[in-house]
Amino acid sequence: MPLNRVTLYAKDVEAMVRFYETHFEFEVLRLPGDRIVELVSKDGGANLMFHPAAKSQKIGQVIVKLVFDVEDVEAFCSRAAERGLQFGPIHKADGYEFANAKDPCQNSIAVSSRAFRRTT
C-alpha cells in the first residue's frame, strides 16, 4: 500500500502553495468548496495537502522532514538560490549528498541524492 499524500497544516496556505509550486514543481489541485489545497507531484511521488492551521496550532513540524529526490544536489541548490530558496551546507553521506532548508511554515525539508546512489 503506497503512501500517496502528506497533510501539512499551514498558517498561510497560499505561501506554502507558491513555495512548493515554485521550488519543487508541484501542480495545484483545488476543488470547489474544499479548504484543503492539494499539490500533485508531476514525477509520481506523494502529493502534499495543505490544510489551514487553527490559531492555536504550533507551526513548524520538527519530527518529520520532507525529503525530495534530486540527482544533483549542488545543481538543485544553486537553481533554488536563484529563486530565493537558500539551503544549508551540502552534506556528504554514505554514497550520496543532501542539503536542508525550511519551508514558509518552518517545516524541515531536504533535497537528497540518496535514491540515485550507487551500491557496490
XYZ file of C-alpha atoms in Angstrom:
120
model
C 0.000 0.000 0.000
C 1.774 3.190 -1.148
C 1.906 6.416 0.817
C 0.301 8.922 -1.552
C -0.447 12.080 0.447
C 1.071 14.080 3.258
C -1.048 16.729 5.002
C 0.671 19.807 6.395
C -1.130 22.431 8.476
C -0.284 25.975 7.447
C -0.986 29.454 8.795
C -0.568 30.784 5.244
C -1.737 28.121 2.791
C -1.105 30.319 -0.250
C 2.537 30.937 0.744
C 3.027 27.177 1.049
C 1.380 26.575 -2.335
C 3.632 29.156 -4.038
C 6.747 27.750 -2.325
C 6.223 24.118 -3.361
C 4.905 25.079 -6.798
C 7.940 27.312 -7.454
C 10.753 25.249 -5.986
C 9.546 21.664 -6.430
C 7.267 21.989 -9.496
C 4.088 20.635 -7.920
C 0.797 21.242 -9.758
C -2.063 22.792 -7.784
C -5.372 20.935 -7.442
C -8.233 22.942 -5.930
C -11.698 21.506 -5.554
C -14.672 23.870 -5.235
C -15.664 24.405 -1.592
C -12.667 22.489 -0.190
C -10.413 24.234 2.364
C -7.587 21.844 1.553
C -5.316 22.609 -1.395
C -3.605 19.558 -2.853
C -0.327 19.749 -4.721
C 0.214 16.940 -7.179
C 3.698 15.616 -7.799
C 4.495 15.605 -11.518
C 7.037 12.812 -11.029
C 4.809 10.302 -9.259
C 5.860 10.988 -5.658
C 3.497 11.679 -2.783
C 1.131 14.637 -3.057
C 1.161 17.421 -0.471
C -2.086 18.640 1.028
C -2.236 21.980 2.844
C -4.891 22.430 5.487
C -5.451 25.781 7.220
C -3.971 25.625 10.724
C -6.021 26.594 13.762
C -4.899 29.785 15.503
C -3.712 27.743 18.485
C -1.776 25.255 16.353
C 2.012 25.424 16.501
C 3.694 25.679 13.113
C 6.920 24.036 12.029
C 6.995 20.249 12.194
C 10.227 19.132 13.845
C 9.721 15.390 13.938
C 9.124 14.892 10.212
C 11.296 16.077 7.327
C 10.116 16.130 3.716
C 12.902 14.790 1.504
C 12.896 15.379 -2.243
C 14.966 13.110 -4.501
C 17.292 15.010 -6.821
C 20.175 13.531 -8.745
C 22.455 16.565 -8.450
C 22.085 18.262 -5.049
C 24.567 21.053 -5.768
C 22.888 21.997 -9.066
C 19.418 21.923 -7.493
C 20.523 24.116 -4.571
C 22.116 26.570 -6.975
C 18.908 26.869 -9.045
C 16.819 27.162 -5.861
C 19.032 30.009 -4.611
C 18.343 31.910 -7.841
C 14.634 31.703 -6.965
C 15.167 32.756 -3.337
C 15.381 29.410 -1.520
C 18.597 29.045 0.469
C 19.703 25.579 1.548
C 22.284 24.974 4.232
C 25.627 23.301 3.505
C 25.712 20.208 1.335
C 26.480 17.162 3.454
C 28.196 14.058 2.126
C 26.838 10.778 3.476
C 27.312 7.118 2.544
C 27.432 7.457 -1.238
C 25.046 10.407 -1.547
C 24.627 14.087 -0.707
C 21.878 16.108 0.938
C 21.087 19.668 1.995
C 18.486 21.068 4.387
C 16.164 24.082 4.397
C 12.809 25.239 5.816
C 9.532 25.965 4.047
C 7.409 29.081 4.789
C 5.834 27.378 7.832
C 9.272 26.346 9.146
C 8.832 22.655 8.301
C 12.123 20.839 7.729
C 12.789 19.917 4.103
C 15.757 18.417 2.316
C 16.990 17.501 -1.122
C 18.912 14.266 -1.339
C 20.635 12.147 -3.971
C 20.211 9.007 -1.811
C 17.736 7.480 -4.287
C 20.394 7.754 -7.001
C 23.369 6.399 -5.035
C 25.362 3.595 -6.489
C 25.691 0.476 -4.406
C 28.563 -1.909 -4.915
